[in-house]
Short mmCIF file of C-alpha atoms in Angstrom, two decimals:
data_model
loop_
_atom_site.label_atom_id
_atom_site.label_comp_id
_atom_site.label_asym_id
_atom_site.label_seq_id
_atom_site.Cartn_x
_atom_site.Cartn_y
_atom_site.Cartn_z
CA MET A 1 17.85 25.15 37.15
CA ARG A 2 15.09 26.58 34.98
CA ALA A 3 17.02 27.80 32.49
CA ARG A 4 18.39 23.52 31.64
CA PHE A 5 14.49 22.31 31.83
CA ALA A 6 13.53 25.36 29.46
CA LEU A 7 16.42 23.73 27.24
CA THR A 8 15.74 20.78 27.62
CA ALA A 9 12.12 21.24 26.41
CA PHE A 10 13.22 23.26 23.54
CA LEU A 11 14.69 20.04 22.39
CA VAL A 12 12.65 17.72 23.09
CA SER A 13 10.61 20.07 20.79
CA TYR A 14 12.60 20.64 18.38
CA PHE A 15 13.90 17.38 17.90
CA GLY A 16 10.22 15.35 18.26
CA ALA A 17 8.98 18.19 14.51
CA ILE A 18 12.45 17.29 13.28
CA LEU A 19 11.24 13.13 13.59
CA LEU A 20 7.08 14.28 13.21
CA GLY A 21 8.37 16.33 9.84
CA ALA A 22 10.13 13.68 8.20
CA ARG A 23 7.41 10.43 9.12
CA ILE A 24 5.14 13.34 7.33
CA GLN A 25 7.66 13.40 4.18
CA SER A 26 7.98 9.55 4.17
CA ALA A 27 4.18 9.18 4.52
CA THR A 28 3.82 11.55 1.85
CA ALA A 29 6.46 9.93 -0.47
CA GLU A 30 4.88 6.14 -0.19
CA GLU A 31 1.56 7.50 -0.63
CA GLN A 32 2.67 9.14 -4.69
CA SER A 33 4.40 5.95 -5.12
CA ASN A 34 1.35 4.10 -4.65
CA ASP A 35 -0.40 6.39 -6.93
CA LEU A 36 1.94 6.00 -9.34
CA ILE A 37 1.52 2.66 -9.26
CA HIS A 38 -2.63 2.39 -9.62
CA GLN A 39 -1.74 4.72 -12.65
CA ALA A 40 0.83 2.19 -13.93
CA GLU A 41 -1.78 -0.56 -13.61
CA ALA A 42 -4.57 1.27 -15.45
CA ALA A 43 -1.80 2.30 -17.84
CA TYR A 44 -0.89 -1.27 -18.74
CA GLN A 45 -4.00 -2.55 -18.37
CA SER A 46 -5.48 0.05 -20.76
CA GLY A 47 -2.86 -0.71 -23.41
CA ASN A 48 -1.29 2.57 -22.76
CA PHE A 49 2.43 0.50 -22.49
CA ALA A 50 4.48 3.91 -22.54
CA ASN A 51 2.97 5.71 -19.86
CA ALA A 52 2.70 2.19 -17.89
CA ILE A 53 6.76 1.78 -18.78
CA SER A 54 7.24 5.72 -17.14
CA LYS A 55 5.03 5.19 -14.38
CA TYR A 56 6.80 1.93 -13.57
CA LYS A 57 9.68 3.47 -13.69
CA GLN A 58 8.87 7.21 -11.32
CA ALA A 59 7.83 4.76 -8.63
CA VAL A 60 10.94 2.97 -8.47
CA GLU A 61 13.13 6.15 -9.29
CA SER A 62 11.31 7.68 -6.06
CA GLY A 63 12.17 4.86 -3.43
CA PHE A 64 9.64 2.14 -4.28
CA GLU A 65 11.73 -0.19 -5.93
CA ASN A 66 10.08 -4.52 -5.03
CA GLY A 67 10.23 -7.33 -7.51
CA HIS A 68 5.89 -7.06 -8.28
CA VAL A 69 7.63 -3.51 -9.92
CA PHE A 70 9.91 -5.15 -11.51
CA TYR A 71 7.95 -7.82 -12.81
CA ASN A 72 5.33 -5.07 -13.93
CA LEU A 73 7.92 -2.93 -15.30
CA GLY A 74 9.00 -6.16 -18.19
CA ASN A 75 5.85 -6.74 -18.84
CA ALA A 76 4.67 -3.87 -19.33
CA GLU A 77 8.29 -3.48 -21.43
CA TYR A 78 7.33 -6.78 -23.45
CA ARG A 79 4.36 -6.10 -24.33
CA ALA A 80 5.98 -2.18 -25.38
CA GLN A 81 8.74 -4.74 -27.88
CA ASN A 82 11.38 -3.59 -25.93
CA ILE A 83 12.63 -6.89 -25.29
CA GLY A 84 16.19 -6.36 -23.73
CA ARG A 85 14.82 -3.59 -21.48
CA ALA A 86 12.05 -6.64 -20.88
CA ILE A 87 14.91 -8.64 -19.69
CA ALA A 88 16.92 -6.47 -17.64
CA SER A 89 13.38 -5.83 -15.72
CA TYR A 90 13.33 -9.87 -15.17
CA ARG A 91 16.39 -10.12 -13.49
CA ARG A 92 15.72 -6.84 -11.51
CA ALA A 93 12.27 -8.71 -9.81
CA LEU A 94 14.67 -12.27 -9.71
CA LEU A 95 16.62 -9.94 -7.59
CA TYR A 96 14.12 -9.91 -4.98
CA LEU A 97 12.28 -12.86 -6.09
CA PRO A 98 14.36 -15.55 -6.92
CA ALA A 99 11.77 -18.29 -6.83
CA ASP A 100 8.71 -16.60 -8.59
CA PRO A 101 7.65 -18.80 -11.59
CA ASP A 102 6.00 -16.03 -13.26
CA ILE A 103 8.88 -13.73 -13.02
CA LEU A 104 10.92 -17.27 -14.52
CA LEU A 105 8.73 -17.73 -17.23
CA ASN A 106 8.28 -14.39 -18.85
CA LEU A 107 12.33 -14.45 -18.74
CA ASN A 108 12.58 -17.33 -20.46
CA LEU A 109 9.88 -16.26 -23.30
CA ALA A 110 11.49 -13.01 -23.27
CA ARG A 111 14.26 -14.67 -24.30
#
């Protein structure tokens, strides 16, 4: 009986630690993505579009995907004269935000 209790306590502790570790990793990855987004926004505002593009792409590669990120990536690509890539980013943004008027406007301007 004691052995069964000890085994159960061990398993609960072990799997609890695994779940806690996964949550900490997830929070760390989310914080890293947020940092990348803030760096990308700062680079864009300062006119460093190549750096903004790089940071937005890093955020996407780390799993941070939403319509706003792709819209901002499209804007940076457009300002860097990468029109084809801008259009692709705007199209990806529309997958998340299909009726967003700003995305639609910029997509039409880029075409």
